[in-house]
mmCIF file of N, CA and C in Angstrom:
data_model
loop_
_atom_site.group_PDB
_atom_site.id
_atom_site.type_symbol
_atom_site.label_atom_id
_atom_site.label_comp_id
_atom_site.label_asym_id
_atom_site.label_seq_id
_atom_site.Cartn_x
_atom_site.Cartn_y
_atom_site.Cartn_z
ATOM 1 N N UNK A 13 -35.969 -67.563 18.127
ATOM 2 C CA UNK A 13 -35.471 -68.821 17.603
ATOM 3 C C UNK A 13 -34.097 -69.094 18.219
ATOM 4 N N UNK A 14 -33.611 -70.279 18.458
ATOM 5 C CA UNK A 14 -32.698 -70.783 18.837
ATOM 6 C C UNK A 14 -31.911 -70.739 18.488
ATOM 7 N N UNK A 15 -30.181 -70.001 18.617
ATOM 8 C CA UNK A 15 -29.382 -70.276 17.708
ATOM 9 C C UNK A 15 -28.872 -71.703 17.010
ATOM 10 N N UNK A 16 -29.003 -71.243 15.865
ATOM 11 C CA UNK A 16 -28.818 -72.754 15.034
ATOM 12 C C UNK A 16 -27.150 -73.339 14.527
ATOM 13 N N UNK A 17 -27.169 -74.237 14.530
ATOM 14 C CA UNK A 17 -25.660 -74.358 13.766
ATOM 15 C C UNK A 17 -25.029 -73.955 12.200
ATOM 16 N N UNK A 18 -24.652 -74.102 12.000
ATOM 17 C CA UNK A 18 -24.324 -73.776 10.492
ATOM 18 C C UNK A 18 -24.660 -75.463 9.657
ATOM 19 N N UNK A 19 -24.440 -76.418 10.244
ATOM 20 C CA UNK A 19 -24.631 -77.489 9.277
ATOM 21 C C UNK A 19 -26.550 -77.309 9.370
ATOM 22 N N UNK A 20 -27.192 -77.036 10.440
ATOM 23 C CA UNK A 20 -28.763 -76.265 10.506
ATOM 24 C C UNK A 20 -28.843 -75.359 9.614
ATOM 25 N N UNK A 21 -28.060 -74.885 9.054
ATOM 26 C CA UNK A 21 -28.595 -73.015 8.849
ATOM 27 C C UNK A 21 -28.604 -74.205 7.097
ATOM 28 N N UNK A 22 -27.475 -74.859 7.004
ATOM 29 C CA UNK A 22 -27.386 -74.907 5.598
ATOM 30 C C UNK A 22 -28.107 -76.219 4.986
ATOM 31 N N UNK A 23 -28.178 -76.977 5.729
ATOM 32 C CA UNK A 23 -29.774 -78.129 6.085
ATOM 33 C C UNK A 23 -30.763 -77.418 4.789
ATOM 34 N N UNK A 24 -31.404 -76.767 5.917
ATOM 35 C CA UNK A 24 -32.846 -75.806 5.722
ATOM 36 C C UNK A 24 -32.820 -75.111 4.641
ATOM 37 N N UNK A 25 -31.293 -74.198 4.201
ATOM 38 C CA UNK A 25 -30.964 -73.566 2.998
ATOM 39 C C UNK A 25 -31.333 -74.271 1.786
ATOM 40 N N UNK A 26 -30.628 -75.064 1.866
ATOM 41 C CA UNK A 26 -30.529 -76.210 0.501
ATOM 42 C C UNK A 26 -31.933 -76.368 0.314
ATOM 43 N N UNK A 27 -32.747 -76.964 1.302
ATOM 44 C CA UNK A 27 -34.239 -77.034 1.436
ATOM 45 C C UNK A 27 -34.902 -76.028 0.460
ATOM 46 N N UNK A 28 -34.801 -75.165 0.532
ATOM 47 C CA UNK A 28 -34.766 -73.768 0.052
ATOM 48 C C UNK A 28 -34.938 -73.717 -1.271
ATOM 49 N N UNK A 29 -33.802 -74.202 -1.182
ATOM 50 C CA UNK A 29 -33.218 -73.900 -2.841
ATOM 51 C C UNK A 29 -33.611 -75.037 -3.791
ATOM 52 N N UNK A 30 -33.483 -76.307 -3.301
ATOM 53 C CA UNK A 30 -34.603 -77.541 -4.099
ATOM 54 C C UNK A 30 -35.340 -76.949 -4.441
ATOM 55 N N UNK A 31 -36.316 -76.302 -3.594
ATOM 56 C CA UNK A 31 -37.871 -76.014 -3.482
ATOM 57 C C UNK A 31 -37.875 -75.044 -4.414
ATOM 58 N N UNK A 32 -37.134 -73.709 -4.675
ATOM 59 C CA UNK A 32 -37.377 -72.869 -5.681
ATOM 60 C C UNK A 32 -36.555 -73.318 -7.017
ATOM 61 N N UNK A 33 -35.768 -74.109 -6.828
ATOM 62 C CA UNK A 33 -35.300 -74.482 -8.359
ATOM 63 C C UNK A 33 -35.660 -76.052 -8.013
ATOM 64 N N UNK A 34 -36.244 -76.429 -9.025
ATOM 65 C CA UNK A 34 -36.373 -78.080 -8.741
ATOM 66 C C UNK A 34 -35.413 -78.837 -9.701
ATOM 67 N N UNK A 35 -34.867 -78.611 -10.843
ATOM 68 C CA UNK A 35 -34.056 -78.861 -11.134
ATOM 69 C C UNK A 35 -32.839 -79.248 -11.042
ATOM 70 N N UNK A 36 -32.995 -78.713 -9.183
ATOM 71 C CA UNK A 36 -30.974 -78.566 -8.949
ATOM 72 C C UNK A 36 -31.582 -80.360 -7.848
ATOM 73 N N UNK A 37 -32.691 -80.631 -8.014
ATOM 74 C CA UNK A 37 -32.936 -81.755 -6.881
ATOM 75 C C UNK A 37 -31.873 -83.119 -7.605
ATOM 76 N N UNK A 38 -31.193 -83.590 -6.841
ATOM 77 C CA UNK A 38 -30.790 -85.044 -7.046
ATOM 78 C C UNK A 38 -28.969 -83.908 -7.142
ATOM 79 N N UNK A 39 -28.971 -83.005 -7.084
ATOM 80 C CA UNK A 39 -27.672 -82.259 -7.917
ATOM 81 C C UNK A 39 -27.211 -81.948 -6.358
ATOM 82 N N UNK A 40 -25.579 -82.672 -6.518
ATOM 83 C CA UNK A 40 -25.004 -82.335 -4.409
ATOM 84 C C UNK A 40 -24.655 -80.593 -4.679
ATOM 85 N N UNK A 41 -25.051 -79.932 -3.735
ATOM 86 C CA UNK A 41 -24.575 -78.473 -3.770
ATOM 87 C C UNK A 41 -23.760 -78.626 -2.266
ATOM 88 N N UNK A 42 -22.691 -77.893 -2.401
ATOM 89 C CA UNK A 42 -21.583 -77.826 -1.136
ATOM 90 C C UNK A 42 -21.196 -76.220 -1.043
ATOM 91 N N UNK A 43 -20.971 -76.188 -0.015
ATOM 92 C CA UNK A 43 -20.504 -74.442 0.320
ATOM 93 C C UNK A 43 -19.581 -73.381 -0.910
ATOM 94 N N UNK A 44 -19.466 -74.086 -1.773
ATOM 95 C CA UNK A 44 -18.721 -73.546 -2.647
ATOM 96 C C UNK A 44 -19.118 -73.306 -3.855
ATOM 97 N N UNK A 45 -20.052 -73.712 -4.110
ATOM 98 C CA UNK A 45 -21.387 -74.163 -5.193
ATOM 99 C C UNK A 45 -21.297 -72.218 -5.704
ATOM 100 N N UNK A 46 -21.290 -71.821 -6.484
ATOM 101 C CA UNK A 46 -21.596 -70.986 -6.973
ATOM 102 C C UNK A 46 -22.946 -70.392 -7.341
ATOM 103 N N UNK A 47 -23.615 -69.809 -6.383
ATOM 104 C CA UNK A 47 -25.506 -69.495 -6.605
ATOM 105 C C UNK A 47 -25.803 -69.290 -8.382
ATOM 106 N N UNK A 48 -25.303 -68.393 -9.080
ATOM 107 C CA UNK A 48 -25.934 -68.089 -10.351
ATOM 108 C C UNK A 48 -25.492 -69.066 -11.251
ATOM 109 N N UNK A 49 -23.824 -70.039 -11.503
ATOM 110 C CA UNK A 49 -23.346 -70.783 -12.270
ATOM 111 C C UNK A 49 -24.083 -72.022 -11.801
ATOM 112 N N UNK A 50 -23.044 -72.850 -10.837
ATOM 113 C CA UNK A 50 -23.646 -73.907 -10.729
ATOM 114 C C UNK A 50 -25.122 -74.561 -9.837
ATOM 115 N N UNK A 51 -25.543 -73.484 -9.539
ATOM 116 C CA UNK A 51 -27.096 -73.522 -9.383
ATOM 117 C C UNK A 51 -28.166 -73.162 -10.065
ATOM 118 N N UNK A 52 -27.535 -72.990 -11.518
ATOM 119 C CA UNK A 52 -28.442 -72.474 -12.889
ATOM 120 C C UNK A 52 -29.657 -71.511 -12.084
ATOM 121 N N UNK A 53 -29.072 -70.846 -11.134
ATOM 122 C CA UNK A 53 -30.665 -69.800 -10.403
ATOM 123 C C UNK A 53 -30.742 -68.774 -11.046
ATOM 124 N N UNK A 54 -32.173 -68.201 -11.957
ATOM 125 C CA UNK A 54 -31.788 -66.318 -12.734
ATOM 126 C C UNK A 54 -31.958 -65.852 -11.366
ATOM 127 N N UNK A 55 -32.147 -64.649 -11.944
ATOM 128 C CA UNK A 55 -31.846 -63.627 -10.996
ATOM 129 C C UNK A 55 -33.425 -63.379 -10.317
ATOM 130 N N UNK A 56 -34.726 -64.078 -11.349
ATOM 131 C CA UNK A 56 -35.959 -64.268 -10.094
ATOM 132 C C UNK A 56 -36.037 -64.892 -8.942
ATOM 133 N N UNK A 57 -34.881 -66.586 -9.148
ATOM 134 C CA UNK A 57 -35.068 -67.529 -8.372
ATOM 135 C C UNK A 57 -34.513 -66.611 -7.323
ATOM 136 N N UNK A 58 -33.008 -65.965 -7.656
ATOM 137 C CA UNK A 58 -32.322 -65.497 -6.357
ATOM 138 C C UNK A 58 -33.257 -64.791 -5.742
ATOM 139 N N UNK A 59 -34.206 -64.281 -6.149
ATOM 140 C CA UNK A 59 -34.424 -63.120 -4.908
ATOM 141 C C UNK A 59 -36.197 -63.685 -4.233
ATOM 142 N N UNK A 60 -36.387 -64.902 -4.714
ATOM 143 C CA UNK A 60 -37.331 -65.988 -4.066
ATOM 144 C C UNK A 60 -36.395 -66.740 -3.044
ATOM 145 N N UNK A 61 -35.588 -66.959 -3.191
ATOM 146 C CA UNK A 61 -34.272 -67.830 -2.402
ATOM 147 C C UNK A 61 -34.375 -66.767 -1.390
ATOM 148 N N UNK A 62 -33.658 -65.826 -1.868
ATOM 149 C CA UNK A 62 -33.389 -64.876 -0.180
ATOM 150 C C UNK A 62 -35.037 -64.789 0.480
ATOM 151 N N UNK A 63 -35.803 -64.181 -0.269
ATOM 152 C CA UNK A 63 -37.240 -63.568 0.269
ATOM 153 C C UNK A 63 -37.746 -65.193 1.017
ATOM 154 N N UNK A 64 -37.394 -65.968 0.906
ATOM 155 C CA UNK A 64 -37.827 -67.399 1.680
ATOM 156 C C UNK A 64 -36.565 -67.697 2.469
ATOM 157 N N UNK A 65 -35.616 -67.346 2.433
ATOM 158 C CA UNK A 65 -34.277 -67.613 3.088
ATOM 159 C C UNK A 65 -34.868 -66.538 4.586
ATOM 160 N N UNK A 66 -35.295 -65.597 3.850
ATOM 161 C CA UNK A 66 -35.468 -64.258 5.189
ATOM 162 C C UNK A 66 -36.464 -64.831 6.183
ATOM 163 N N UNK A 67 -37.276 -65.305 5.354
ATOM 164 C CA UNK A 67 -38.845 -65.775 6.343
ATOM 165 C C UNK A 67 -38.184 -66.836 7.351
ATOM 166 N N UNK A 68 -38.054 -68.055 6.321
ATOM 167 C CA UNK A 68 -37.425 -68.891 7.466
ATOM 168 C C UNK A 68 -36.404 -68.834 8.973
ATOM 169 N N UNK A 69 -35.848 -67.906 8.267
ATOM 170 C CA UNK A 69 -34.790 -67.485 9.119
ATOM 171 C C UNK A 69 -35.232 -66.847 10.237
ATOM 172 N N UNK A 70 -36.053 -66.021 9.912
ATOM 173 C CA UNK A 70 -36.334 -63.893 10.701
ATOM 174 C C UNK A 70 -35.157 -63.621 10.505
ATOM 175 N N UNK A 71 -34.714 -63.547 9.271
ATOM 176 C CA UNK A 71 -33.597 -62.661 9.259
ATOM 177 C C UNK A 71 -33.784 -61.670 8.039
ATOM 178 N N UNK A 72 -33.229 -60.458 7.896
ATOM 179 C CA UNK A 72 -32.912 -59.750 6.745
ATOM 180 C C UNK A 72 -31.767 -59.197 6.284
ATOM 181 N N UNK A 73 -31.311 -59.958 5.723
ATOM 182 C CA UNK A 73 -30.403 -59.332 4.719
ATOM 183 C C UNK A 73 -30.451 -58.320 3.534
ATOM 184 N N UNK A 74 -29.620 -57.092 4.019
ATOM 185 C CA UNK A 74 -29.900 -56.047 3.019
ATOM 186 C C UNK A 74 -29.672 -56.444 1.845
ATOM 187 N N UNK A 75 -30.425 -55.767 0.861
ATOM 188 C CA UNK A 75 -30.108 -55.501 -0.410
ATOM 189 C C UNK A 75 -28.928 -55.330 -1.005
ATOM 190 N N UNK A 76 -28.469 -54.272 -0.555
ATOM 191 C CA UNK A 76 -26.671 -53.974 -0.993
ATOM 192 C C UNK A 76 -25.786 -55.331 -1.177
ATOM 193 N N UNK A 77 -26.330 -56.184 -0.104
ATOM 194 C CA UNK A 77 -25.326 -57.351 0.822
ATOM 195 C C UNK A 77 -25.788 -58.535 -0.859
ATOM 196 N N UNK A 78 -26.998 -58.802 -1.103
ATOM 197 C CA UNK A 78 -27.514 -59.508 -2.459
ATOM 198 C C UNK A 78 -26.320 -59.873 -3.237
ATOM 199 N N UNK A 79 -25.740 -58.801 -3.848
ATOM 200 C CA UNK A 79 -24.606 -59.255 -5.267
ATOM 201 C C UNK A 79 -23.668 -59.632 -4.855
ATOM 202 N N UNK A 80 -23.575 -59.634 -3.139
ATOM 203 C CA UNK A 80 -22.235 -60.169 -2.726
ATOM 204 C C UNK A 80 -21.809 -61.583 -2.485
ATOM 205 N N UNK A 81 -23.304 -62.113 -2.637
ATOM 206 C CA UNK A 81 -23.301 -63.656 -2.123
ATOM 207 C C UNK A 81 -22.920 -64.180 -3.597
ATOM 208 N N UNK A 82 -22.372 -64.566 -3.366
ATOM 209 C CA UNK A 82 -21.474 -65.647 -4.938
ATOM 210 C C UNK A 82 -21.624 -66.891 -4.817
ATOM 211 N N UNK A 83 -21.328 -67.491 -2.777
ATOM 212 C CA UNK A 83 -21.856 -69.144 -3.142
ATOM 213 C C UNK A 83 -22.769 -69.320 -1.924
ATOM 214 N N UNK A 84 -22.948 -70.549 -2.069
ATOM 215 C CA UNK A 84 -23.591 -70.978 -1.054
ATOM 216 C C UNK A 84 -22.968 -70.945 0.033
ATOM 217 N N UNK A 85 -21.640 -70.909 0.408
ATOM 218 C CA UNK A 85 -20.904 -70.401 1.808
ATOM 219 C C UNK A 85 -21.267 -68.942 2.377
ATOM 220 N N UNK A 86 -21.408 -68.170 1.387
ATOM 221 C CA UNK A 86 -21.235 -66.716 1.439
ATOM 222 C C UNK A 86 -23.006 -66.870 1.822
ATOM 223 N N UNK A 87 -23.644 -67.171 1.596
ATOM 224 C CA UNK A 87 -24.795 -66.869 1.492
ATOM 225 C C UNK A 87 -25.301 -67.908 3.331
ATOM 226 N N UNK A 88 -24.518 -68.592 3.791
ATOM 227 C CA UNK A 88 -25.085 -68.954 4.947
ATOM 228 C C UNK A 88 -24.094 -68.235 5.779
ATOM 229 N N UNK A 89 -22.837 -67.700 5.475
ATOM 230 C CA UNK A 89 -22.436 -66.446 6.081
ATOM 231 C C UNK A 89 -23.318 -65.631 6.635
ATOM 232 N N UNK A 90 -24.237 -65.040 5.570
ATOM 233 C CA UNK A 90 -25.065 -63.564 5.810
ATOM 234 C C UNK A 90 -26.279 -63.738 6.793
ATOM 235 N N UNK A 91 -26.621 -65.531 6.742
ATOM 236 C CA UNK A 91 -28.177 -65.496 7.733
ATOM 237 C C UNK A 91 -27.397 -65.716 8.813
ATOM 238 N N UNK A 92 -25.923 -66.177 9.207
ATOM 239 C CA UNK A 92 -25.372 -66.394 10.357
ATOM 240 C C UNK A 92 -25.154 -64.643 10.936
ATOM 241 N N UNK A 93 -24.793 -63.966 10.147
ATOM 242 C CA UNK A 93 -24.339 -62.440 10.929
ATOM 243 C C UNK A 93 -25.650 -61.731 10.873
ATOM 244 N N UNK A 94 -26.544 -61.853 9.945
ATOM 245 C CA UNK A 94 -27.796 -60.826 10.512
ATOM 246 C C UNK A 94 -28.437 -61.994 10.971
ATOM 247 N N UNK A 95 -28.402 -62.962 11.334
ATOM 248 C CA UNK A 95 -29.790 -63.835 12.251
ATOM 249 C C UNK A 95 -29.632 -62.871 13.655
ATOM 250 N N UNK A 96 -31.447 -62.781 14.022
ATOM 251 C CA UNK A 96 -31.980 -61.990 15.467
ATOM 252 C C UNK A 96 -31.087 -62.891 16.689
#
C-alpha cells in the first residue's frame, strides 16, 4: 500500500469508527477527541476499532501499545509508526 497521508490515515479512521459506533455519526471527532470519553466507545467497540483499524491498514499494533491510545491523535500516531 501506498504511503498515505495523515489527513488519509484519519479520513478512513473516522470511517471506522462511525461504522462501529453509530451513534458518534453526525458527532465532529478531531485529533483530540478522547477514544473512551468523548467517543462513548466500551472497551468491545475499542478493540473492533483497532481489529478493523489493523485490517484496513495491514498494520498491527501491539497490544501493550492499546491503553496508550487516549485520542484519536494518538491512535493515528500508532497506524502511522507501525504501517508496512
Amino acid at each position: 500500500m501506498a504511503k498515505l497521508s495523515r489527513d488519509e490515515i484519519k479520513e478512513r479512521t473516522l470511517k471506522i469508527i462511525y461504522n462501529c459506533v453509530p451513534e458518534l455519526n453526525g458527532i465532529p471527532l478531531d485529533e483530540s477527541s478522547v477514544v473512551n470519553t468523548d467517543m462513548a466507545m466500551d472497551s468491545m467497540n475499542f478493540i473492533l476499532v483497532i481489529c478493523k483499524i489493523e485490517a484496513e491498514f495491514d498494520v498491527k499494533i501491539p497490544n501493550r501499545q492499546w491503553n496508550r491510545l487516549k485520542t484519536l491523535g494518538q491512535l493515528i500516531d500508532a497506524i502511522e509508526k507501525y504501517s508496512k
